[in-house]
mmCIF file of C-alpha atoms and ligand atoms in Angstrom:
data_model
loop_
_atom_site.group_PDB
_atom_site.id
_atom_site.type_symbol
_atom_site.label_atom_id
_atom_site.label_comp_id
_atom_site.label_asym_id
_atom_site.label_seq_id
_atom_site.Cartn_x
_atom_site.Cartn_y
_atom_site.Cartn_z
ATOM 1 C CA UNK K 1 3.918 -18.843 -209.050
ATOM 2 C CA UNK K 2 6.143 -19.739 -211.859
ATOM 3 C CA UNK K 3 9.651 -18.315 -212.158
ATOM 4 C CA UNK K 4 8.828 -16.218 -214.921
ATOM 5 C CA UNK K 5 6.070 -14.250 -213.622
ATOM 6 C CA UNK K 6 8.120 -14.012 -210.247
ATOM 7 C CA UNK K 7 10.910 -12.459 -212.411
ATOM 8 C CA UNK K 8 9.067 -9.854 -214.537
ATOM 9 C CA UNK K 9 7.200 -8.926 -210.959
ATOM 10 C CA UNK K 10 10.055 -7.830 -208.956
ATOM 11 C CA UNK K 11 12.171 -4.796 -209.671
ATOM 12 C CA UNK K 12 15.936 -5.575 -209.692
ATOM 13 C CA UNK K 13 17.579 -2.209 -209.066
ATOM 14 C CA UNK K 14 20.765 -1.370 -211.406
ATOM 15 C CA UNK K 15 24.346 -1.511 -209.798
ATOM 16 C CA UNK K 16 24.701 1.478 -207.340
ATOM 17 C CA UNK K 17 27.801 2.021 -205.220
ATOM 18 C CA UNK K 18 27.588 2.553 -201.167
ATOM 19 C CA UNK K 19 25.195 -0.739 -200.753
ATOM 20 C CA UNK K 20 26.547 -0.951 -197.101
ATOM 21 C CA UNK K 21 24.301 0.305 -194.332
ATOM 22 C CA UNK K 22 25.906 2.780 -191.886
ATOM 23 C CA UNK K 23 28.035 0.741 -189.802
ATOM 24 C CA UNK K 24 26.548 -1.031 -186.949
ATOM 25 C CA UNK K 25 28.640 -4.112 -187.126
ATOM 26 C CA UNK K 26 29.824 -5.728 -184.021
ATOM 27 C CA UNK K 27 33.757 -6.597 -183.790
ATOM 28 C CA UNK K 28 33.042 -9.996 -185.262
ATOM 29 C CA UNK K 29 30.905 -9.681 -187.784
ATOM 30 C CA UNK K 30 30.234 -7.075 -190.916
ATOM 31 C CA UNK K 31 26.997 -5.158 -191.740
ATOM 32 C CA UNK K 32 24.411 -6.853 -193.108
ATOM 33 C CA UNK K 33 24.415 -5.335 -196.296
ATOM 34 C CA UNK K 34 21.474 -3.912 -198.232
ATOM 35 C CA UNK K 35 22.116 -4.828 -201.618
ATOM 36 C CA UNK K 36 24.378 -7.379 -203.552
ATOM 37 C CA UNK K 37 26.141 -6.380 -206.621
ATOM 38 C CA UNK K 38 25.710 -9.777 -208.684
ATOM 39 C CA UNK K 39 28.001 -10.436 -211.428
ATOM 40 C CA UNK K 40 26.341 -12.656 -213.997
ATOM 41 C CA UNK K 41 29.000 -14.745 -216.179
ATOM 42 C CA UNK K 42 27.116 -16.260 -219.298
ATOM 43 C CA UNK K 43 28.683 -18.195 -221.800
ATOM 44 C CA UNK K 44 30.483 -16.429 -224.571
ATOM 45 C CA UNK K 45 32.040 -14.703 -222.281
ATOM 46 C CA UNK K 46 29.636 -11.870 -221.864
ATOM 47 C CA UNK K 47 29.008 -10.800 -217.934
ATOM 48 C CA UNK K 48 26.247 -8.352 -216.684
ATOM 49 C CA UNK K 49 26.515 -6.886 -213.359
ATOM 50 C CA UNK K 50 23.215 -5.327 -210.998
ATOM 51 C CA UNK K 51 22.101 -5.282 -207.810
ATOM 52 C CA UNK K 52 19.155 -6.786 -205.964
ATOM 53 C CA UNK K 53 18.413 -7.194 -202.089
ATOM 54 C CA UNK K 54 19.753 -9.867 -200.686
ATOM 55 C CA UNK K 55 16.916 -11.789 -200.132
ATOM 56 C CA UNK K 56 15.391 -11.156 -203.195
ATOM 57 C CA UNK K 57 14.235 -15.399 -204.566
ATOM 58 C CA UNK K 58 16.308 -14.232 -207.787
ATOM 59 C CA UNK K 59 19.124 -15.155 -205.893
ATOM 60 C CA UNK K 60 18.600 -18.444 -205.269
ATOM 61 C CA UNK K 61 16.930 -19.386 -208.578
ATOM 62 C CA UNK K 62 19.928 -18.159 -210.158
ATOM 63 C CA UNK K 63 22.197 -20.765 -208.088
ATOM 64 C CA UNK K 64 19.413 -23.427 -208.064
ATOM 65 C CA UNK K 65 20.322 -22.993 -211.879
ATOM 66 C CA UNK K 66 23.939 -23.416 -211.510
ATOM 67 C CA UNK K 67 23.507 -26.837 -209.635
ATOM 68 C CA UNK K 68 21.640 -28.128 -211.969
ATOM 69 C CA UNK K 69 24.082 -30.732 -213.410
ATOM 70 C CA UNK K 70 24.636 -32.545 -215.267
ATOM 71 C CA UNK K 71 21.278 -31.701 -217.069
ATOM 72 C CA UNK K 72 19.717 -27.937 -216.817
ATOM 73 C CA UNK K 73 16.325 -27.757 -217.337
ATOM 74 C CA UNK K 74 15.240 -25.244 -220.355
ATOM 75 C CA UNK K 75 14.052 -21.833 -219.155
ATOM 76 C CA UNK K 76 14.083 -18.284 -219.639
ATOM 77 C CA UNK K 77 15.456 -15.507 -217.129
ATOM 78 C CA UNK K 78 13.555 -12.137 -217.815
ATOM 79 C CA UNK K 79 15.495 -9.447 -215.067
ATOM 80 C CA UNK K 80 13.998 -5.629 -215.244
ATOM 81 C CA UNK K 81 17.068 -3.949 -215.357
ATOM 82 C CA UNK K 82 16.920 -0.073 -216.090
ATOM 83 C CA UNK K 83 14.249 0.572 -213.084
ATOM 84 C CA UNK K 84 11.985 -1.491 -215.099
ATOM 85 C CA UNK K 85 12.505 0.361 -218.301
ATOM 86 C CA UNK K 86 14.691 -2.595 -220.142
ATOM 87 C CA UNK K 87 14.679 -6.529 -219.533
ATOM 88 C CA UNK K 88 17.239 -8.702 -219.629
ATOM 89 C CA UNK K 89 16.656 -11.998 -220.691
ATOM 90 C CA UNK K 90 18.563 -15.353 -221.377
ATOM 91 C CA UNK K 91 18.383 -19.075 -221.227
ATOM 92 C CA UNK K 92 19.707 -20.568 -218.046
ATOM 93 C CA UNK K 93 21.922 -22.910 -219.594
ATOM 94 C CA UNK K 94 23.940 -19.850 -220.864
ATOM 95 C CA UNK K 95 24.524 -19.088 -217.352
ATOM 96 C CA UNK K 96 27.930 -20.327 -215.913
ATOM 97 C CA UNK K 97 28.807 -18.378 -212.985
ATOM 98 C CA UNK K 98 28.134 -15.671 -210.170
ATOM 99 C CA UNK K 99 30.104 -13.273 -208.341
ATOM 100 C CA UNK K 100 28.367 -11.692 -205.262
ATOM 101 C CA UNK K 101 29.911 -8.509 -203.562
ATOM 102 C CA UNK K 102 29.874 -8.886 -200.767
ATOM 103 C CA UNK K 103 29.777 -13.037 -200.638
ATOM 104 C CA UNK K 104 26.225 -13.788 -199.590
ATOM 105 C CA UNK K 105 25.469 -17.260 -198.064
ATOM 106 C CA UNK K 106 22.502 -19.205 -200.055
ATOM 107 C CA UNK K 107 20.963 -21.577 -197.761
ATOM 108 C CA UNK K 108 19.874 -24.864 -198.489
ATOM 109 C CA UNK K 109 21.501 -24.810 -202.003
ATOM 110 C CA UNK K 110 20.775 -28.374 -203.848
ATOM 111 C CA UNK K 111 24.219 -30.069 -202.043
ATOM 112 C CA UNK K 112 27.875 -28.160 -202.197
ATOM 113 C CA UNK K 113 28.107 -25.534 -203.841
ATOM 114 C CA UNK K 114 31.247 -26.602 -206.143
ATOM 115 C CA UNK K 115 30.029 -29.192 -207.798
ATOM 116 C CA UNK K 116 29.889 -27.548 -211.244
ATOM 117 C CA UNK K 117 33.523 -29.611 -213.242
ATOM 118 C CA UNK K 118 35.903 -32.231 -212.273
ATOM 119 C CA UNK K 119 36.019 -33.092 -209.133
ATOM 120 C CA UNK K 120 36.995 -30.334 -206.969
ATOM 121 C CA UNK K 121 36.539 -30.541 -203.514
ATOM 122 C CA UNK K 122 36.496 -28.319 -200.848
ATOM 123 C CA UNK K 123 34.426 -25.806 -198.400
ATOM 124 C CA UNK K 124 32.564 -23.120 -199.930
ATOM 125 C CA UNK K 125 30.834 -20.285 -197.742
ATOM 126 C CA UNK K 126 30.039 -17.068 -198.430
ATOM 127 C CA UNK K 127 31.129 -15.681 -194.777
ATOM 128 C CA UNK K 128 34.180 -13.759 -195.037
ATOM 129 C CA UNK K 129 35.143 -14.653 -191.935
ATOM 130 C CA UNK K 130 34.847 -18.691 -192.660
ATOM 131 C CA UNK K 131 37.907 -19.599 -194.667
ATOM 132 C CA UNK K 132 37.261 -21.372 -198.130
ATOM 133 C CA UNK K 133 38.923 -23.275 -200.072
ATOM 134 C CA UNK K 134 38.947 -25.458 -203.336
ATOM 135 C CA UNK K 135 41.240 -28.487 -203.720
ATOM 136 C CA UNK K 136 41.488 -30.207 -207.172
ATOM 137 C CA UNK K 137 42.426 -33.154 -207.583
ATOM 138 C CA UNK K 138 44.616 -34.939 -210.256
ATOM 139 C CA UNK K 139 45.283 -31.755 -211.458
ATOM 140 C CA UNK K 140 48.190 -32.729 -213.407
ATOM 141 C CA UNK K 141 48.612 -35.207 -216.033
ATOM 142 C CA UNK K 142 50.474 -38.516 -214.873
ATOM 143 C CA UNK K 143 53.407 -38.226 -217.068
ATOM 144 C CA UNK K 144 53.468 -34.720 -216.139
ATOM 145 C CA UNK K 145 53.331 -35.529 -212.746
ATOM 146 C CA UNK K 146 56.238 -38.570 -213.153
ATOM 147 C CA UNK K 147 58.413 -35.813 -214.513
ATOM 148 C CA UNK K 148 58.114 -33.205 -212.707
ATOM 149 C CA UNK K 149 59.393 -35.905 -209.613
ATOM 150 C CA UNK K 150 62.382 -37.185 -211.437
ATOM 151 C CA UNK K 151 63.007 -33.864 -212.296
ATOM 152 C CA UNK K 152 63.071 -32.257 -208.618
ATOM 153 C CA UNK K 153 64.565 -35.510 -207.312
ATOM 154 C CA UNK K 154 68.042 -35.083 -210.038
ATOM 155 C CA UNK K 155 67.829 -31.191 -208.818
ATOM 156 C CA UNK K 156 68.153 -32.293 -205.500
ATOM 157 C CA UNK K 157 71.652 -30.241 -204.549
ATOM 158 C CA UNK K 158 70.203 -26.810 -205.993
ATOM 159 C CA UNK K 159 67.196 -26.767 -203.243
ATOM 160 C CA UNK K 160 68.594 -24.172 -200.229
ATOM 161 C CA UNK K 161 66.854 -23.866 -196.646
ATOM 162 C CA UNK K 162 63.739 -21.377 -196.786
ATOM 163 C CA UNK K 163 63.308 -18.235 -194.796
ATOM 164 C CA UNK K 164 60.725 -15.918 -193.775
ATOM 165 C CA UNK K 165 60.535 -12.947 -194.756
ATOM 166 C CA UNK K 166 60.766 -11.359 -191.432
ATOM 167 C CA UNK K 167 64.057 -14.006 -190.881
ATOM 168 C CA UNK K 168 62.172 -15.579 -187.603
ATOM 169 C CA UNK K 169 64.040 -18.726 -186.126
ATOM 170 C CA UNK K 170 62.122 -21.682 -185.596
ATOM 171 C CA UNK K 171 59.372 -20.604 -187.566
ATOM 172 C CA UNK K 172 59.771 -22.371 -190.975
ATOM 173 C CA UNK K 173 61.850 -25.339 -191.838
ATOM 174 C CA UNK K 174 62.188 -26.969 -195.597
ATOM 175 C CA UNK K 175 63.721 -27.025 -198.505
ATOM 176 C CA UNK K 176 63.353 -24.944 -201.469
ATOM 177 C CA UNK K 177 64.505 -24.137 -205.437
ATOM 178 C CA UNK K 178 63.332 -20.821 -207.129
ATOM 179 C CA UNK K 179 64.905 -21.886 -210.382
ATOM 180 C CA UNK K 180 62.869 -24.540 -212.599
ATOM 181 C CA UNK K 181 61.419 -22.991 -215.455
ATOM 182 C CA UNK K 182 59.854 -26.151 -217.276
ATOM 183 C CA UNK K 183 57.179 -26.711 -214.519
ATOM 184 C CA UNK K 184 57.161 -23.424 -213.304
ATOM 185 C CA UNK K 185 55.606 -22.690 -216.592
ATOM 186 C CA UNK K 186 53.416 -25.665 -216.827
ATOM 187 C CA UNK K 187 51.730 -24.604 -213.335
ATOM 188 C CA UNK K 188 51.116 -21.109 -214.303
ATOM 189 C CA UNK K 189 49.447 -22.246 -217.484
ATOM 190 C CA UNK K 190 47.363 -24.819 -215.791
ATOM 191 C CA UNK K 191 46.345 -21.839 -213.082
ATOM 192 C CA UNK K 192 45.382 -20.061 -215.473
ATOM 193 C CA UNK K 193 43.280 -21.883 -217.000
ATOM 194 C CA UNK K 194 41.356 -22.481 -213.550
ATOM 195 C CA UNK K 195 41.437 -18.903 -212.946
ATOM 196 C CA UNK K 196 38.131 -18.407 -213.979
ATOM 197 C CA UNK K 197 36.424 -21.065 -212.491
ATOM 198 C CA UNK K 198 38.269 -20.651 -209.306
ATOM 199 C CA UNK K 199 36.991 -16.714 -209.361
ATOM 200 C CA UNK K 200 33.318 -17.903 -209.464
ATOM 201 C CA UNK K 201 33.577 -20.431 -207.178
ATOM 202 C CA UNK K 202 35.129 -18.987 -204.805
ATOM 203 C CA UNK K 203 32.873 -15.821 -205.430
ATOM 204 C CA UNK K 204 35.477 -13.389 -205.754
ATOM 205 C CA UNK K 205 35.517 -10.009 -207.689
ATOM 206 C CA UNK K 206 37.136 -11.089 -210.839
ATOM 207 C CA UNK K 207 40.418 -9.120 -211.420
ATOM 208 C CA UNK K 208 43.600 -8.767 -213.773
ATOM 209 C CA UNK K 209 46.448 -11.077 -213.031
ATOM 210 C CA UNK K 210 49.529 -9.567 -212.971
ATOM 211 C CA UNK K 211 51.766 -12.438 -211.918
ATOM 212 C CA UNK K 212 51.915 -16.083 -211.122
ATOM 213 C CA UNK K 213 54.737 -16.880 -208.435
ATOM 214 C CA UNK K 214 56.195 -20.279 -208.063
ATOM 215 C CA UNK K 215 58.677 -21.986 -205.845
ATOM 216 C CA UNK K 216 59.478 -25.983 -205.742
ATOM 217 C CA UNK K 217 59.727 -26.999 -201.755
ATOM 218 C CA UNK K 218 60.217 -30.133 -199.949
ATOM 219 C CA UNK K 219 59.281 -30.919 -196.652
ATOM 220 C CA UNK K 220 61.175 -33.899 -195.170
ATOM 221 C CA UNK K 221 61.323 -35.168 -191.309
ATOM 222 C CA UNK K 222 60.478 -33.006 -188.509
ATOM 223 C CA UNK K 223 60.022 -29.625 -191.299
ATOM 224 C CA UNK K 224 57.198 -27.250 -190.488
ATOM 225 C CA UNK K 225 55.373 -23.452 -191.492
ATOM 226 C CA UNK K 226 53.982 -21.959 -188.483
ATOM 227 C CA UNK K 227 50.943 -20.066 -188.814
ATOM 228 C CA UNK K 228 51.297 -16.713 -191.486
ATOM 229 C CA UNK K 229 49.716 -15.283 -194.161
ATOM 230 C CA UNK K 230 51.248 -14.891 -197.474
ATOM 231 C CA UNK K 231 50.410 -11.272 -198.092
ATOM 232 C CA UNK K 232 51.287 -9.435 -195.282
ATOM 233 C CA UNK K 233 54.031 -7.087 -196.519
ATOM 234 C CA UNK K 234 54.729 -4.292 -198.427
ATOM 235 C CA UNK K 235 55.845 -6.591 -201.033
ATOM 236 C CA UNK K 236 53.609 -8.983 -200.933
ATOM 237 C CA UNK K 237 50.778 -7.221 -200.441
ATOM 238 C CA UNK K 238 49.185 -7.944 -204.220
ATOM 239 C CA UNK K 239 49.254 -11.533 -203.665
ATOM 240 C CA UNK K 240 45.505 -12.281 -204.182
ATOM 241 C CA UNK K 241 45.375 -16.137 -204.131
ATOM 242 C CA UNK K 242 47.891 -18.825 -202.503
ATOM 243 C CA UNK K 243 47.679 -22.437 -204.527
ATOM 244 C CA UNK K 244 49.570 -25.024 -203.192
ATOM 245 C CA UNK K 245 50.178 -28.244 -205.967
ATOM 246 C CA UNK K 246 51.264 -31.506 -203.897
ATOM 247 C CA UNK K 247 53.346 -33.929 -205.375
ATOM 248 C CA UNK K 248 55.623 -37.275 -203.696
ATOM 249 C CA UNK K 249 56.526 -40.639 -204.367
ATOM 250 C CA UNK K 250 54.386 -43.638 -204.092
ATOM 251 C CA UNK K 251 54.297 -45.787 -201.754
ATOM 252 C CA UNK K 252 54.041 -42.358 -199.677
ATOM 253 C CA UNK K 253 56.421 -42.588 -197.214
ATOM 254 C CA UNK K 254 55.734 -39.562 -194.948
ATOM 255 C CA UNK K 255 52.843 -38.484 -192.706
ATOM 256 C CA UNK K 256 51.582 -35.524 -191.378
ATOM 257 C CA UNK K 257 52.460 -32.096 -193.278
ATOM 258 C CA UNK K 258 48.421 -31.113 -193.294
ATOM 259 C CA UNK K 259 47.706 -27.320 -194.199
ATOM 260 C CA UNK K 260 45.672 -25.591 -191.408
ATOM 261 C CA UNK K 261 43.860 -22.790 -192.914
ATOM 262 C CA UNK K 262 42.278 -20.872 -190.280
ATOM 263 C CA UNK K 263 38.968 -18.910 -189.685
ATOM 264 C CA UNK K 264 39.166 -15.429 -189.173
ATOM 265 C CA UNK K 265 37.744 -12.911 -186.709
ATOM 266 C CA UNK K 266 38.044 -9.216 -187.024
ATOM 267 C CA UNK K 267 40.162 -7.072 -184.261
ATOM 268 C CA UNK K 268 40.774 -3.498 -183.957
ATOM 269 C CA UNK K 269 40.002 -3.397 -188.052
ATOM 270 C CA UNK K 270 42.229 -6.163 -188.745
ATOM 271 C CA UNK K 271 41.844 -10.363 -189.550
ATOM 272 C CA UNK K 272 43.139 -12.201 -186.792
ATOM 273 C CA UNK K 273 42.714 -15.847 -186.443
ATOM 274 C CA UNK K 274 39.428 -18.028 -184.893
ATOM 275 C CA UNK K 275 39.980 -20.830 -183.259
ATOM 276 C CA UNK K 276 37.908 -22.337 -185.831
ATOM 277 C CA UNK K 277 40.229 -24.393 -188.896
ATOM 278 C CA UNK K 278 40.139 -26.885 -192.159
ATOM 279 C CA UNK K 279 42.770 -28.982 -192.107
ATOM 280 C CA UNK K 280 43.544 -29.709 -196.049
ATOM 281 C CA UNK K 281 45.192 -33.385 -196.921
ATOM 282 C CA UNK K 282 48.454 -33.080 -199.296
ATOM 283 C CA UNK K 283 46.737 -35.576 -201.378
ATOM 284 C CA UNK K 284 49.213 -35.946 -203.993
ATOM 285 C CA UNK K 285 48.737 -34.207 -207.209
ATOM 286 C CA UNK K 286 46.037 -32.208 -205.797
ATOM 287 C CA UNK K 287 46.251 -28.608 -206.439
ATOM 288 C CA UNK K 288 44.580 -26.014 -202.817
ATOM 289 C CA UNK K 289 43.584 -22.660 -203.909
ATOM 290 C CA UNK K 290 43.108 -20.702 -201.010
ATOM 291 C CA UNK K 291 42.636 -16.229 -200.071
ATOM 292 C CA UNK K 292 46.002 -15.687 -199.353
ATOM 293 C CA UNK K 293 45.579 -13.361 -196.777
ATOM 294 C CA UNK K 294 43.990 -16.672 -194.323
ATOM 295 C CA UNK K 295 45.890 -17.171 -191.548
ATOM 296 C CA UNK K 296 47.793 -20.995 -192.522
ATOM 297 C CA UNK K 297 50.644 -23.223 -191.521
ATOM 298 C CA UNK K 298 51.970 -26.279 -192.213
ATOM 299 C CA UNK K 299 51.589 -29.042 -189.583
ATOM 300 C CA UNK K 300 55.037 -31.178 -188.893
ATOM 301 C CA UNK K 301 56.094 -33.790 -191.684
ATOM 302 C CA UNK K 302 57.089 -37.255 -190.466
ATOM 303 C CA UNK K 303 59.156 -39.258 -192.674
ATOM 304 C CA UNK K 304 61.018 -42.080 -191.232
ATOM 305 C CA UNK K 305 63.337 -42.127 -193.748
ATOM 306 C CA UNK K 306 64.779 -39.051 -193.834
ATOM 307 C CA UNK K 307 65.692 -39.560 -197.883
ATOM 308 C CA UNK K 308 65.066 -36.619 -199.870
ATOM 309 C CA UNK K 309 63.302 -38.384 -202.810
ATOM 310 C CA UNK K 310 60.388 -39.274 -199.630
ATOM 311 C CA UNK K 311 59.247 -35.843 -198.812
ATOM 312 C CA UNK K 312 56.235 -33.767 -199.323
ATOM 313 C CA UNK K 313 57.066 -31.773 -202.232
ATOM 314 C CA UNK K 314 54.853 -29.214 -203.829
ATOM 315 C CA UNK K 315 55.071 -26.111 -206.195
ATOM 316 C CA UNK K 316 53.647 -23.234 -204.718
ATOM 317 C CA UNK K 317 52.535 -19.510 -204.935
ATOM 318 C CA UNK K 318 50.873 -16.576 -205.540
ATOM 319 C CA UNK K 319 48.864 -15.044 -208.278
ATOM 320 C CA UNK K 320 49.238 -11.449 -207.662
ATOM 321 C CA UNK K 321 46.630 -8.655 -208.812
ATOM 322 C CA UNK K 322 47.416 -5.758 -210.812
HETATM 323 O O1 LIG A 1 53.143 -26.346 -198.232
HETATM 324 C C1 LIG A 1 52.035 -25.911 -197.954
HETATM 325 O O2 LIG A 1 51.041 -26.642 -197.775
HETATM 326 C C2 LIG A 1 51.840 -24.412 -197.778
HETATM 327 C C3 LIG A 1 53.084 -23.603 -197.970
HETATM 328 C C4 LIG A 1 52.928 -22.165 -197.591
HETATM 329 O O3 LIG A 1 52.074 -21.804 -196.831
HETATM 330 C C5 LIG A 1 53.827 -21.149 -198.168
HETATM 331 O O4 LIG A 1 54.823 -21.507 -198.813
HETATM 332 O O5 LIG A 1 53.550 -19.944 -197.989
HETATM 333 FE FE1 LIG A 2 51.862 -19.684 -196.939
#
């Protein structure tokens, strides 16, 4: 059967609210739900949200069309919308992105699923439990990038130890400087103009930024994060998405300082971690966009030695919802 006749054969029911089943979800995994609310994001910037079972085949054509790169073939989507009473239709090279509520896992999709620009790398599920992540890399131009290290080498003496927010000993250890406006600005530019993207691909609900956070830290010998999330107070509690922009000296001259992002299971209600992890290389001037509510930490930094200008340094933060 062609595509076309599939499409104008099956009834795609209009966005409805309530699409979970009553709950018979055991502690580690949610409801299968009944329905997806799709989000389709066309070029032009026109989006058109319904929902459709999730195994309905319009699912997957839909995606199939997305990872068709770098060539789409030429077709037409016809979707009864309106219980059948309206149709609508568009090419599926206007189509540039999809947001699923709740994430739904395509199987077999043509290779990863973030191939669409660049060169992003990363792991891409549709489980909220299974952490994802998207890693860009060369994300920053290299005379941006040359500055920005001069810069936060000469600014050196402002950097002060971090803290947690709960005050914990033992539990963080590096360096950090609130105050650098230049290339605090840069990066929340450059953010935002992922934002977008980053919202597809990582299948999220799109939503209003309020604020982008950023602090400059540096990680030499023997410095450490163990294991938090980033949104897990009062205050912090409309941080949506952590990104993490890695930046040192070459020759590198440190080793170790990997993120962990960990899994999640669900507890009494709540994410705790799995035992399951990605462990994210600092590759430098690669920008990590992550949930921040995952479970993380930063793995010990070895740097023999010991100068400041060596360490891992990165600007990181928070873009916060409103
Ligand atoms: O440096 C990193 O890789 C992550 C830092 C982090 O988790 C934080 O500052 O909250
Ligand atoms: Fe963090």
């Amino acid at each position: 059967m062609k595509d076309e006749e599939w499409l104008t054969q099956n009834l795609v029911i209009e966005r409805t609210k309530d699409t979970m089943q009553p709950d018979r979800s055991t502690p580690d995994r949610p409801a299968e739900p009944t329905e997806v609310e799709l989000t389709l994001l066309l070029s032009g910037g026109q989006s058109y949200t319904l929902s459709i079972a999730p195994h309905n085949p319009l699912l997957q054509q839909l995606f199939a069309v997305l990872m068709e790169t770098p060539q789409r073939s030429q077709r037409l989507f016809q979707i009864p919308i309106k219980q059948g009473q309206a149709v609508l239709a568009f090419p599926s090279d206007r189509l540039v992105g999809i947001v699923t509520e709740p994430p739904i896992v395509i199987q077999s999709p043509p290779k990863s699923a973030a191939v669409a620009q660049k060169n992003p790398i990363g792991v891409l599920s549709a489980d909220p439990l299974v952490s994802q992540y998207i890693q860009f890399e060369n994300f920053l131009t290299p005379e941006e990038h040359q500055r920005l290290l001069n810069y936060t080498i000469q600014h050196k003496a402002e950097f002060v130890s971090t803290q947690t927010s709960t005050k914990a000993a033992n539990y963080r250890e590096s360096l950090v400087l609130y105050v650098f406006p230049e290339f605090a600005n840069l990066i929340s530019q450059r953010v935002q103009q992922v934002f977008p993207e980053l919202v597809s691909k990582l299948g999220l609900k799109p939503f209003q930024i309020s604020q982008i956070e950023a602090q400059l830290t540096a990680h030499n010998h023997g410095n450490f994060y163990k294991i938090h999330n980033d949104n897990g107070s009062q205050e912090t509690a409309t941080r949506e998405l952590t990104y993490v922009y890695y930046f040192y000296r070459e020759p590198k001259a440190f080793s170790g300082g990997e993120l962990v992002i960990y899994d999640s299971k669900v507890e009494n209600n709540f994410y705790v971690r799995a035992d399951t992890s990605k462990i994210v290389q600092p590759l430098n001037n690669s920008i990590v966009f992550f949930l921040s509510r995952y479970l993380h930490e930063v793995l010990p930094v070895d740097c023999p030695s010991q100068q400041f200008a060596d360490s891992r340094f990165t600007i990181n933060g928070w873009i916060r919802r409103s």
